[in-house]
Every structure is written in structure tokens, then in C-alpha cells.
Amino acid sequence: MSASESSATTFVDRVQNFVSENKQAILIGTAAAAIAVGGVAYYASTSSRGSTSSKTDLEKGEKKDRKSKKKKKGVSDADGPILEERKPKVEDDEDDLSKYTAEVVAALPQEERSRIAGIFKAQGNDAYKIRDYTKAAQLYSRAIETSPKAEPVFYSNRAACYMNMVPPQYELVVQDCDEAIKLDINYVKALNRRASALESLERYPEALRDFTATTVLEKFTNQATPLAVERVLKTMSTQNAQEILKSRGPKLPPATFISAYFAAFRPRDLPVLPENPSEGDNTLIESFKALEEHDYKHSLDLVNDALEKGISWDLGKSEALNLRGTFKFLIGDVEGAKDDLNESIQLVPSFTQSLVKIASVYMEQGQAEKAFECFEEAIKHNPEDPDIYYHRGQVLFIMNKFEDAAENYTKSTELDDGFVFSHIQLAVAQYKAGNLANAMAQFRRTMKSFPQRSEPLNYYGELLLDQQRYQDAIEKFDKAIEIEKLKYVTPQNVLPLVNKGLTLFQMDQNIGAAERCCNEALRIDPECEAAVATLAQLSLQQGLVDKAVKFFEKSAELARTEQELAGALTYQYATNAQVEFAKNYPQLASQMNAMARSF
Ligand SMILES: *[C@@H]1O[C@H](CO)[C@@H](O)[C@H](O)[C@H]1NC(C)=O
Ligand SMILES: *[C@@H]1O[C@H](CO)[C@@H](O)[C@H](O)[C@H]1NC(C)=O
């Protein structure tokens, strides 16, 4: 298909499905990005979204693992018949071309020059077919010199030769494609070729720009291009995530995240100090007090200090190592976390929480087997620890083993029924297993047993949302929001607010109301990742790409692990590429925005 033809006849086709395809591209690129906590695209794309749990960290780890197992495709410019005919076939390519020197050509009339250029090109094609790329490139050069008017195909074909030379001449490929694309901005083959060359030159942002344009111009008909988009995005995001993390240094995640992680374990009493406590012993107690007040930074400094000064009794030291290990895990120092937690369990083998936490480190790394070993080991030391079963339930839940998960939550509740999450997760597991009636009954019981907790209401609301019972869902979220408002301790849980926003959006596409909910959530908790991710998606939905980019940047700031950061960056870069596409193809962009608004 010629480029001019494609620009003329398929222009409307091309934009027709842009919005949905555009979304598809983003999902392809980032199947496991920040929206895992709840986001519009994610909602819109899946009908059977179950409730999230307070332990989304595990969930994310698993998803990432699944994704990272995907095969990467190597970079290669298919050297098959990549040449294209744009003119009627030249009849007399038997002409002796040697007589057409530059001077001779210059004196000829235009029509004659066009004809001769066509012959040079045809001969170039022949040379190309027998893989004599050097000769083919020379012939295309002659075609370029001879032709009275610049023809994009001559440049694009010569670029194909440079691409196939050994070694490939990527810089020259880029130069020739620049020319070809200058002449015809819709020239897909040249765009694709330049993208591959740029990728090989590790000029990733430009490669992404070109692959994105190609994908849209091809209307997603060529499977290889979205894969190339994904590949380049992944390389860029991973590299940049590593650099950012290196330069950023260790940093605690948002307070909401830390609270959620600590809340996934049953609360314990402070360790009892020995008769004559050392200075380190006292510092440890202060660290725990700071932790109770959600002053995480201070708690971390104090526990470091306590361990440095020395802790005089084993249980205290084991607790201190557990706490420091937990902070290391939260900061993203996986190995350090494992060492501390392991040392903690060696000191006091019955303090099985440390083993359960090692399991969650393994889960975040996607090593489910190792996690199960930790649970087995923990059960050996302390079979009555309810946290073991709750967390094993979480792992099973992530692996879609809902029946086993439900059994483990039940066991956890039998050992201690005061922990709200094992009740909630049981209901969620029942729901995921297809047991709607049981799940709803379980939620109702839980709401009754924990009337002052917002979580049962919030997760029940999510179930109702999934059932498209919007008004009922909103009622639950509103109650949950009321409960959270009455809390004096920070941070408040703003998830019900974000969920209410999502419901309003799902119910009647009320973007304004959805945004107001998310903004309110951010006012209360400026670090709420779910609100940021949702606002980003809502902006995309409206075609407000610049605004979306700002939220993706914020999302990257809040990211904790390399994978999370890479996920946020992937969105940011994908969106930037679209902004650039809109700049280069304004006609296409204005239509695409108009469609997004009416969507
Ligand atoms: C914990 O440390 C011991 C030795 O001190 C080692 O044998 C064991 O494999 C470690 N366990 C984990 C889970 O790292
Ligand atoms: C919990 O899950 C395990 C699988 O890891 C399963 O063998 C066990 O029967 C489940 N139930 C209880 C009560 O532990």
C-alpha cells in the first residue's frame, strides 16, 4: 500500500477506533502498572474484577512475575520483500545506464529524468533481491540524483540496504528515513525502519515515538509493532527506574502503604523490658512507641540506633531485627530485609512473624514456592500463630486457589477472631470462587462484628460495584467515608473515597464527580497512590494527556520498588509518546481528542 494512498483513503478508518485501541496499547505496555490498585482502564477492560486486599503488595509482585516471564523478541529488520513499488513498472530497463552521467541527466527534460530514475530504482530492487546491498544502495543513490523530484521511496529503500549491510549502518538508516518521512509523514515503512535503527542505536525515546506512530497509523493491524512499543517501553522504564532509584537513595514508601503492611499482622503488646534495661533497650521501646503513632521515619531511626547501641535480651533483639527488617523490606532492600528477619527468627524460633514476613519478601519477588516453605517452617515452630494462616491465605488467593485460601482464612479466624482482614478476605475468596450468596452473608456478619471499622464496608462496596449495584455500593462507600472522617489518627484510609469516584464514573461516566472524589482523597492523603493512578486514567479518558503525564510523574514519585517505579514510568513514557504523536499528526490528534470527549 502506498503512503499517499493510505493517507487519503484510510484516514477516517484510522481514527475510528483510536480511543479503544489507544487504551489497548497502554494495557499492552503495562499490564501490571500502578492501576492495579484500581483504575479506570483496568476497570473498563475487565468485567470480573474482584476486590483488592490490603495486601496489594503481594498481588503486585505476582502480577509482575507473570509478566516478566513473557518472552522478549529480538530486534530485527525483516529483510524479506521490504521494498515497495510506487510507480508503474518500467518497461525498458534494458537501457544502457552508463551514458547517464550527472551532466547528461541535468540537460534532460523532467519526464525523461523521472523515467531514468525509475530504471535506476528497478535495478536497485534487483540488486537488493540478490542481497547485494552495497550495489543496491548505489543504484538508489543514482535514482535520487537523477529524479527531478524527491521520492520518499528511494530514500526508504536505500535505508533498507543500510539496515541489511554487515555491519548495519544505523546512522545512515536514520538519515534516509528522516528524508523519506519529511516527504511523507504517513510513510509507515520508513517510520518502522527508523524506529528499529533508533532502537539499535539505543535512542529509545525516539524509537518509541516512531513505533507509537507506526502502531497508530497501522491501526494495530501489525502485531509486531505494539510488541515493539512494549519492548522499548520496558527497556526504557527498567533502565531509568534503576538510575532513579540509585540516585534517590533509600526512601520509605507512603504512610498509607506502611500502615497497610503493618495492619496485615495482628497487633502485639510491646516487649517487656528486662530488669536493668540498657540504653539500647530503652531506645527500642521508644521506636515501638513512634511506630504506634505512625511516625515511621522516627521509628526507623530509633530502631537503627537501638541496634547500634546494643540490645541486652534475645526477645528484644529479635523484635528489633524484625522491625528493622520490615522497614528494609518497605524501602525495597530485599536482601537486607531477609537477613534481618532470618537473624530474628534464629534468636527466637517461636517468633514466627519474622518467617511470615520473609514469605512476603519472597512473594514480592514472585517466588511462591519459597514463601510456602517459610509458612511450613513457621507452622513447625508455632502452629497457633494466626498470622501464618492469614498470609498463606493471601498467597493462595493471589494464585487463584480460592478454596484453600478460604480454609486458611477460616483457620486464622478460629485462632483469633478479632482480626478484621481474615473475615474480609474470606468473603472476598468466596466471591472469587463464585459463591456470591456466601460472600454476601460473610460480609454482612463482618460488618456487624466490626461496626466501627471502615474496611468491611469498603470491600463490600467493591463487591457491589463489581455486581453493578452502583447505588448500594455508593451507600457503603459513604458509610466507610464517614467512619474514616471520625478518626483522629492519621493517616485516614481514603480508599473508600477513591472507590466512590470510580463508582460514579462507572455508573454514568461522571468524570467530574469522580475527579472530585479523588481530589478530596488527595487532599486528605497526598500520597494516596490509588487516587493518583485513577486521576491519571480519568485524564487520559478525557484526552487530557498533559495532565495525565503529571499524574504519572507523581505516581513514579510514590513508587516503592523498581518494578513499581518502572510501571509508573512506562505509563509516563507511553503517554508522552502520544503527546508527541498528537503534535506530529495534529489532524489525527484533534479527531482523536474529539472522540475521546464523546466517549
Ligand atoms: C537463615 O540463616 C540460616 C543460617 O544462619 C540459613 O541456613 C538459612 O537458609 C537462612 N534462611 C533463609 C530463609 O534465608
Ligand atoms: C491451607 O492451605 C494449604 C495449602 O498451602 C492447604 O494444604 C491446607 O489444607 C489449607 N488449610 C489449612 C486449614 O491450613
Short mmCIF file of N, CA and C in Angstrom, two decimals, residues 441-590:
data_model
loop_
_atom_site.label_atom_id
_atom_site.label_comp_id
_atom_site.label_asym_id
_atom_site.label_seq_id
_atom_site.Cartn_x
_atom_site.Cartn_y
_atom_site.Cartn_z
N ALA A 441 -23.26 -12.98 52.72
CA ALA A 441 -23.59 -13.28 54.11
C ALA A 441 -22.37 -13.03 55.00
N GLN A 442 -21.20 -13.46 54.52
CA GLN A 442 -19.98 -13.28 55.28
C GLN A 442 -19.68 -11.79 55.48
N PHE A 443 -19.91 -11.00 54.44
CA PHE A 443 -19.71 -9.56 54.57
C PHE A 443 -20.67 -8.96 55.61
N ARG A 444 -21.92 -9.40 55.54
CA ARG A 444 -22.89 -8.84 56.49
C ARG A 444 -22.51 -9.17 57.93
N ARG A 445 -22.07 -10.41 58.15
CA ARG A 445 -21.62 -10.78 59.50
C ARG A 445 -20.45 -9.91 59.93
N THR A 446 -19.50 -9.73 58.99
CA THR A 446 -18.30 -8.96 59.34
C THR A 446 -18.64 -7.51 59.65
N MET A 447 -19.54 -6.91 58.88
CA MET A 447 -19.92 -5.52 59.15
C MET A 447 -20.56 -5.40 60.52
N LYS A 448 -21.32 -6.44 60.89
CA LYS A 448 -21.98 -6.43 62.19
C LYS A 448 -20.97 -6.58 63.33
N SER A 449 -19.99 -7.48 63.14
CA SER A 449 -18.99 -7.71 64.19
C SER A 449 -18.02 -6.55 64.33
N PHE A 450 -17.81 -5.81 63.25
CA PHE A 450 -16.84 -4.71 63.31
C PHE A 450 -17.50 -3.39 62.89
N PRO A 451 -18.48 -2.94 63.68
CA PRO A 451 -19.26 -1.78 63.23
C PRO A 451 -18.43 -0.50 63.15
N GLN A 452 -17.32 -0.45 63.87
CA GLN A 452 -16.56 0.80 63.81
C GLN A 452 -15.39 0.74 62.83
N ARG A 453 -15.36 -0.34 62.03
CA ARG A 453 -14.29 -0.41 61.02
C ARG A 453 -14.85 -0.07 59.64
N SER A 454 -14.05 0.67 58.88
CA SER A 454 -14.49 1.07 57.53
C SER A 454 -14.22 -0.02 56.49
N GLU A 455 -13.26 -0.90 56.78
CA GLU A 455 -12.81 -1.84 55.75
C GLU A 455 -13.89 -2.79 55.25
N PRO A 456 -14.68 -3.41 56.17
CA PRO A 456 -15.71 -4.32 55.64
C PRO A 456 -16.67 -3.59 54.69
N LEU A 457 -17.03 -2.35 55.04
CA LEU A 457 -17.91 -1.56 54.19
C LEU A 457 -17.26 -1.30 52.84
N ASN A 458 -15.99 -0.94 52.89
CA ASN A 458 -15.29 -0.61 51.65
C ASN A 458 -15.22 -1.81 50.72
N TYR A 459 -14.85 -2.97 51.27
CA TYR A 459 -14.68 -4.13 50.38
C TYR A 459 -16.03 -4.70 49.95
N TYR A 460 -17.00 -4.57 50.82
CA TYR A 460 -18.34 -4.98 50.40
C TYR A 460 -18.82 -4.07 49.27
N GLY A 461 -18.51 -2.79 49.41
CA GLY A 461 -18.84 -1.83 48.35
C GLY A 461 -18.19 -2.24 47.03
N GLU A 462 -16.96 -2.69 47.10
CA GLU A 462 -16.29 -3.12 45.87
C GLU A 462 -17.01 -4.30 45.23
N LEU A 463 -17.47 -5.21 46.08
CA LEU A 463 -18.23 -6.35 45.55
C LEU A 463 -19.49 -5.85 44.85
N LEU A 464 -20.18 -4.91 45.50
CA LEU A 464 -21.41 -4.39 44.91
C LEU A 464 -21.12 -3.65 43.60
N LEU A 465 -20.03 -2.94 43.59
CA LEU A 465 -19.62 -2.25 42.36
C LEU A 465 -19.40 -3.27 41.25
N ASP A 466 -18.72 -4.35 41.61
CA ASP A 466 -18.46 -5.39 40.62
C ASP A 466 -19.76 -6.00 40.11
N GLN A 467 -20.77 -6.00 40.98
CA GLN A 467 -22.10 -6.51 40.60
C GLN A 467 -22.93 -5.45 39.90
N GLN A 468 -22.33 -4.30 39.69
CA GLN A 468 -23.01 -3.15 39.08
C GLN A 468 -24.21 -2.67 39.88
N ARG A 469 -24.16 -2.91 41.17
CA ARG A 469 -25.20 -2.35 42.04
C ARG A 469 -24.67 -1.02 42.56
N TYR A 470 -24.70 -0.02 41.69
CA TYR A 470 -23.97 1.21 41.96
C TYR A 470 -24.48 1.97 43.18
N GLN A 471 -25.81 2.11 43.27
CA GLN A 471 -26.34 2.89 44.39
C GLN A 471 -25.99 2.23 45.72
N ASP A 472 -26.14 0.92 45.80
CA ASP A 472 -25.80 0.21 47.03
C ASP A 472 -24.32 0.37 47.35
N ALA A 473 -23.50 0.29 46.31
CA ALA A 473 -22.06 0.44 46.52
C ALA A 473 -21.75 1.81 47.09
N ILE A 474 -22.36 2.84 46.50
CA ILE A 474 -22.09 4.21 46.97
C ILE A 474 -22.51 4.37 48.43
N GLU A 475 -23.63 3.75 48.77
CA GLU A 475 -24.09 3.83 50.16
C GLU A 475 -23.03 3.26 51.12
N LYS A 476 -22.44 2.12 50.74
CA LYS A 476 -21.41 1.52 51.60
C LYS A 476 -20.17 2.41 51.66
N PHE A 477 -19.77 2.90 50.50
CA PHE A 477 -18.58 3.75 50.49
C PHE A 477 -18.82 4.99 51.35
N ASP A 478 -20.02 5.57 51.25
CA ASP A 478 -20.31 6.76 52.05
C ASP A 478 -20.21 6.47 53.54
N LYS A 479 -20.72 5.31 53.94
CA LYS A 479 -20.62 4.95 55.37
C LYS A 479 -19.16 4.81 55.78
N ALA A 480 -18.40 4.15 54.92
CA ALA A 480 -16.97 3.96 55.21
C ALA A 480 -16.27 5.32 55.31
N ILE A 481 -16.63 6.22 54.42
CA ILE A 481 -16.02 7.56 54.43
C ILE A 481 -16.34 8.27 55.75
N GLU A 482 -17.59 8.14 56.21
CA GLU A 482 -17.99 8.74 57.48
C GLU A 482 -17.14 8.22 58.63
N ILE A 483 -16.96 6.90 58.67
CA ILE A 483 -16.17 6.30 59.75
C ILE A 483 -14.75 6.84 59.72
N GLU A 484 -14.17 6.91 58.53
CA GLU A 484 -12.79 7.38 58.43
C GLU A 484 -12.66 8.84 58.85
N LYS A 485 -13.70 9.63 58.55
CA LYS A 485 -13.67 11.06 58.90
C LYS A 485 -13.57 11.27 60.40
N LEU A 486 -14.17 10.34 61.15
CA LEU A 486 -14.19 10.50 62.60
C LEU A 486 -12.89 10.07 63.26
N LYS A 487 -12.00 9.52 62.47
CA LYS A 487 -10.71 9.09 63.03
C LYS A 487 -9.84 10.29 63.32
N TYR A 488 -9.16 10.24 64.45
CA TYR A 488 -8.27 11.36 64.74
C TYR A 488 -6.84 11.04 64.34
N VAL A 489 -6.51 9.77 64.35
CA VAL A 489 -5.13 9.43 63.98
C VAL A 489 -4.98 9.49 62.46
N THR A 490 -3.83 9.95 62.05
CA THR A 490 -3.52 9.90 60.63
C THR A 490 -2.73 8.61 60.40
N PRO A 491 -2.65 8.09 59.20
CA PRO A 491 -3.39 8.58 58.06
C PRO A 491 -4.77 7.94 57.98
N GLN A 492 -5.71 8.74 57.55
CA GLN A 492 -7.03 8.18 57.26
C GLN A 492 -6.95 7.29 56.03
N ASN A 493 -7.85 6.33 55.99
CA ASN A 493 -7.90 5.48 54.80
C ASN A 493 -8.85 6.13 53.79
N VAL A 494 -8.30 6.57 52.67
CA VAL A 494 -9.12 7.29 51.70
C VAL A 494 -9.58 6.40 50.54
N LEU A 495 -9.29 5.12 50.66
CA LEU A 495 -9.69 4.20 49.59
C LEU A 495 -11.20 4.23 49.29
N PRO A 496 -12.06 4.31 50.34
CA PRO A 496 -13.50 4.38 50.03
C PRO A 496 -13.85 5.59 49.16
N LEU A 497 -13.14 6.71 49.37
CA LEU A 497 -13.40 7.90 48.55
C LEU A 497 -13.04 7.64 47.09
N VAL A 498 -11.89 7.03 46.88
CA VAL A 498 -11.46 6.73 45.51
C VAL A 498 -12.46 5.76 44.88
N ASN A 499 -12.87 4.77 45.65
CA ASN A 499 -13.83 3.80 45.13
C ASN A 499 -15.17 4.44 44.79
N LYS A 500 -15.56 5.40 45.61
CA LYS A 500 -16.81 6.11 45.30
C LYS A 500 -16.66 6.83 43.96
N GLY A 501 -15.52 7.45 43.77
CA GLY A 501 -15.26 8.13 42.50
C GLY A 501 -15.35 7.17 41.33
N LEU A 502 -14.74 6.02 41.48
CA LEU A 502 -14.78 5.03 40.40
C LEU A 502 -16.21 4.59 40.12
N THR A 503 -16.99 4.45 41.18
CA THR A 503 -18.38 4.02 41.00
C THR A 503 -19.16 5.08 40.23
N LEU A 504 -18.95 6.35 40.61
CA LEU A 504 -19.65 7.42 39.90
C LEU A 504 -19.26 7.43 38.43
N PHE A 505 -18.01 7.12 38.18
CA PHE A 505 -17.58 7.07 36.79
C PHE A 505 -18.22 5.90 36.06
N GLN A 506 -18.21 4.74 36.69
CA GLN A 506 -18.79 3.55 36.07
C GLN A 506 -20.29 3.72 35.82
N MET A 507 -20.93 4.36 36.78
CA MET A 507 -22.39 4.44 36.77
C MET A 507 -22.88 5.26 35.58
N ASP A 508 -22.40 6.51 35.48
CA ASP A 508 -22.87 7.31 34.34
C ASP A 508 -21.77 8.20 33.78
N GLN A 509 -20.56 7.65 33.74
CA GLN A 509 -19.44 8.37 33.12
C GLN A 509 -19.26 9.76 33.71
N ASN A 510 -19.59 9.92 34.98
CA ASN A 510 -19.49 11.23 35.58
C ASN A 510 -18.05 11.52 35.98
N ILE A 511 -17.28 11.98 35.01
CA ILE A 511 -15.86 12.20 35.23
C ILE A 511 -15.62 13.29 36.26
N GLY A 512 -16.42 14.36 36.20
CA GLY A 512 -16.24 15.47 37.13
C GLY A 512 -16.40 15.01 38.57
N ALA A 513 -17.45 14.25 38.83
CA ALA A 513 -17.69 13.78 40.19
C ALA A 513 -16.60 12.82 40.63
N ALA A 514 -16.17 11.97 39.71
CA ALA A 514 -15.10 11.02 40.03
C ALA A 514 -13.83 11.78 40.40
N GLU A 515 -13.54 12.81 39.63
CA GLU A 515 -12.33 13.60 39.93
C GLU A 515 -12.44 14.31 41.27
N ARG A 516 -13.62 14.81 41.57
CA ARG A 516 -13.78 15.49 42.86
C ARG A 516 -13.49 14.53 44.02
N CYS A 517 -13.97 13.31 43.92
CA CYS A 517 -13.70 12.32 44.97
C CYS A 517 -12.20 12.07 45.11
N CYS A 518 -11.54 11.88 43.98
CA CYS A 518 -10.10 11.58 44.03
C CYS A 518 -9.32 12.78 44.55
N ASN A 519 -9.73 13.99 44.16
CA ASN A 519 -9.03 15.17 44.67
C ASN A 519 -9.21 15.32 46.16
N GLU A 520 -10.42 15.03 46.64
CA GLU A 520 -10.67 15.05 48.07
C GLU A 520 -9.78 14.03 48.78
N ALA A 521 -9.66 12.85 48.19
CA ALA A 521 -8.79 11.81 48.75
C ALA A 521 -7.35 12.32 48.84
N LEU A 522 -6.92 13.00 47.81
CA LEU A 522 -5.54 13.50 47.80
C LEU A 522 -5.35 14.65 48.79
N ARG A 523 -6.41 15.40 49.01
CA ARG A 523 -6.30 16.49 49.99
C ARG A 523 -6.04 15.89 51.38
N ILE A 524 -6.74 14.79 51.68
CA ILE A 524 -6.57 14.14 52.98
C ILE A 524 -5.25 13.38 53.05
N ASP A 525 -4.95 12.67 51.99
CA ASP A 525 -3.71 11.88 51.95
C ASP A 525 -3.01 12.12 50.62
N PRO A 526 -2.09 13.09 50.63
CA PRO A 526 -1.45 13.49 49.37
C PRO A 526 -0.64 12.36 48.73
N GLU A 527 -0.42 11.31 49.49
CA GLU A 527 0.40 10.22 48.92
C GLU A 527 -0.44 9.02 48.51
N CYS A 528 -1.75 9.21 48.37
CA CYS A 528 -2.61 8.07 48.03
C CYS A 528 -2.39 7.65 46.57
N GLU A 529 -1.74 6.51 46.41
CA GLU A 529 -1.39 6.06 45.06
C GLU A 529 -2.63 5.77 44.22
N ALA A 530 -3.65 5.20 44.85
CA ALA A 530 -4.86 4.83 44.10
C ALA A 530 -5.52 6.08 43.52
N ALA A 531 -5.53 7.16 44.30
CA ALA A 531 -6.15 8.40 43.81
C ALA A 531 -5.35 8.96 42.64
N VAL A 532 -4.03 8.95 42.78
CA VAL A 532 -3.17 9.48 41.70
C VAL A 532 -3.36 8.66 40.43
N ALA A 533 -3.34 7.35 40.58
CA ALA A 533 -3.46 6.48 39.40
C ALA A 533 -4.83 6.66 38.74
N THR A 534 -5.85 6.82 39.56
CA THR A 534 -7.18 6.98 38.99
C THR A 534 -7.32 8.33 38.28
N LEU A 535 -6.77 9.37 38.89
CA LEU A 535 -6.83 10.68 38.24
C LEU A 535 -6.09 10.66 36.91
N ALA A 536 -4.99 9.93 36.87
CA ALA A 536 -4.24 9.82 35.61
C ALA A 536 -5.12 9.18 34.55
N GLN A 537 -5.79 8.11 34.92
CA GLN A 537 -6.64 7.41 33.95
C GLN A 537 -7.81 8.27 33.52
N LEU A 538 -8.39 9.01 34.48
CA LEU A 538 -9.51 9.87 34.14
C LEU A 538 -9.07 10.97 33.17
N SER A 539 -7.86 11.46 33.36
CA SER A 539 -7.34 12.48 32.45
C SER A 539 -7.16 11.90 31.05
N LEU A 540 -6.61 10.70 30.99
CA LEU A 540 -6.43 10.04 29.70
C LEU A 540 -7.78 9.87 29.01
N GLN A 541 -8.75 9.48 29.81
CA GLN A 541 -10.09 9.24 29.29
C GLN A 541 -10.63 10.48 28.59
N GLN A 542 -10.25 11.64 29.09
CA GLN A 542 -10.73 12.89 28.51
C GLN A 542 -9.78 13.42 27.43
N GLY A 543 -8.74 12.66 27.14
CA GLY A 543 -7.77 13.13 26.16
C GLY A 543 -6.88 14.24 26.71
N LEU A 544 -6.88 14.44 28.03
CA LEU A 544 -6.03 15.48 28.63
C LEU A 544 -4.67 14.86 28.94
N VAL A 545 -3.90 14.70 27.88
CA VAL A 545 -2.69 13.90 28.01
C VAL A 545 -1.64 14.58 28.88
N ASP A 546 -1.52 15.90 28.74
CA ASP A 546 -0.51 16.60 29.55
C ASP A 546 -0.79 16.44 31.03
N LYS A 547 -2.07 16.53 31.35
CA LYS A 547 -2.48 16.37 32.74
C LYS A 547 -2.19 14.94 33.21
N ALA A 548 -2.48 13.98 32.35
CA ALA A 548 -2.22 12.59 32.70
C ALA A 548 -0.74 12.38 33.00
N VAL A 549 0.11 12.99 32.17
CA VAL A 549 1.56 12.83 32.37
C VAL A 549 1.96 13.32 33.76
N LYS A 550 1.37 14.45 34.20
CA LYS A 550 1.70 14.98 35.53
C LYS A 550 1.38 13.94 36.61
N PHE A 551 0.22 13.30 36.45
CA PHE A 551 -0.16 12.31 37.46
C PHE A 551 0.74 11.08 37.39
N PHE A 552 1.13 10.70 36.20
CA PHE A 552 2.04 9.55 36.10
C PHE A 552 3.39 9.87 36.74
N GLU A 553 3.81 11.13 36.59
CA GLU A 553 5.07 11.52 37.23
C GLU A 553 4.94 11.41 38.75
N LYS A 554 3.82 11.85 39.24
CA LYS A 554 3.55 11.78 40.69
C LYS A 554 3.54 10.30 41.14
N SER A 555 2.92 9.49 40.32
CA SER A 555 2.84 8.07 40.59
C SER A 555 4.24 7.47 40.68
N ALA A 556 5.12 7.91 39.80
CA ALA A 556 6.50 7.42 39.83
C ALA A 556 7.19 7.84 41.12
N GLU A 557 6.89 9.07 41.57
CA GLU A 557 7.49 9.53 42.83
C GLU A 557 7.08 8.64 44.00
N LEU A 558 5.83 8.16 43.96
CA LEU A 558 5.32 7.38 45.08
C LEU A 558 5.73 5.92 45.02
N ALA A 559 6.30 5.52 43.88
CA ALA A 559 6.61 4.10 43.70
C ALA A 559 7.66 3.64 44.70
N ARG A 560 7.52 2.41 45.11
CA ARG A 560 8.38 1.88 46.15
C ARG A 560 9.49 1.01 45.57
N THR A 561 9.11 0.03 44.78
CA THR A 561 10.11 -0.90 44.27
C THR A 561 10.48 -0.54 42.83
N GLU A 562 11.53 -1.18 42.37
CA GLU A 562 11.95 -0.94 40.99
C GLU A 562 10.82 -1.26 40.01
N GLN A 563 10.13 -2.37 40.26
CA GLN A 563 9.05 -2.75 39.36
C GLN A 563 7.92 -1.73 39.36
N GLU A 564 7.57 -1.26 40.57
CA GLU A 564 6.51 -0.26 40.64
C GLU A 564 6.90 1.00 39.91
N LEU A 565 8.15 1.41 40.14
CA LEU A 565 8.62 2.63 39.50
C LEU A 565 8.63 2.43 37.98
N ALA A 566 9.12 1.28 37.55
CA ALA A 566 9.16 1.01 36.11
C ALA A 566 7.74 1.03 35.55
N GLY A 567 6.80 0.51 36.30
CA GLY A 567 5.41 0.51 35.84
C GLY A 567 4.89 1.93 35.65
N ALA A 568 5.15 2.78 36.63
CA ALA A 568 4.70 4.17 36.54
C ALA A 568 5.39 4.88 35.38
N LEU A 569 6.69 4.62 35.23
CA LEU A 569 7.43 5.27 34.14
C LEU A 569 6.90 4.82 32.79
N THR A 570 6.53 3.55 32.70
CA THR A 570 6.01 3.03 31.44
C THR A 570 4.80 3.85 31.00
N TYR A 571 3.91 4.10 31.95
CA TYR A 571 2.74 4.93 31.64
C TYR A 571 3.15 6.32 31.21
N GLN A 572 4.07 6.87 31.99
CA GLN A 572 4.51 8.23 31.71
C GLN A 572 5.09 8.31 30.29
N TYR A 573 5.95 7.39 29.94
CA TYR A 573 6.59 7.43 28.62
C TYR A 573 5.58 7.15 27.51
N ALA A 574 4.69 6.19 27.76
CA ALA A 574 3.69 5.87 26.73
C ALA A 574 2.83 7.09 26.46
N THR A 575 2.48 7.80 27.53
CA THR A 575 1.64 8.97 27.36
C THR A 575 2.40 10.09 26.65
N ASN A 576 3.66 10.27 27.06
CA ASN A 576 4.49 11.27 26.38
C ASN A 576 4.57 10.99 24.89
N ALA A 577 4.72 9.72 24.54
CA ALA A 577 4.82 9.36 23.13
C ALA A 577 3.54 9.74 22.41
N GLN A 578 2.42 9.62 23.12
CA GLN A 578 1.16 10.00 22.48
C GLN A 578 1.04 11.51 22.33
N VAL A 579 1.56 12.23 23.33
CA VAL A 579 1.56 13.69 23.21
C VAL A 579 2.35 14.09 21.98
N GLU A 580 3.49 13.45 21.81
CA GLU A 580 4.33 13.78 20.67
C GLU A 580 3.65 13.38 19.36
N PHE A 581 2.98 12.25 19.38
CA PHE A 581 2.24 11.83 18.19
C PHE A 581 1.21 12.90 17.82
N ALA A 582 0.52 13.38 18.85
CA ALA A 582 -0.51 14.38 18.61
C ALA A 582 0.09 15.65 18.01
N LYS A 583 1.32 15.95 18.42
CA LYS A 583 1.99 17.14 17.88
C LYS A 583 2.34 16.93 16.40
N ASN A 584 2.87 15.75 16.10
CA ASN A 584 3.30 15.48 14.73
C ASN A 584 2.15 15.22 13.78
N TYR A 585 1.05 14.74 14.32
CA TYR A 585 -0.11 14.42 13.48
C TYR A 585 -1.32 15.17 14.01
N PRO A 586 -1.27 16.51 13.95
CA PRO A 586 -2.32 17.30 14.61
C PRO A 586 -3.72 16.97 14.10
N GLN A 587 -3.81 16.66 12.81
CA GLN A 587 -5.11 16.38 12.25
C GLN A 587 -5.73 15.14 12.90
N LEU A 588 -4.88 14.13 13.03
CA LEU A 588 -5.31 12.89 13.64
C LEU A 588 -5.62 13.12 15.12
N ALA A 589 -4.80 13.98 15.73
CA ALA A 589 -4.92 14.20 17.17
C ALA A 589 -6.21 14.93 17.51
N SER A 590 -6.61 15.91 16.70
CA SER A 590 -7.80 16.66 17.07
C SER A 590 -9.02 15.76 16.96
#
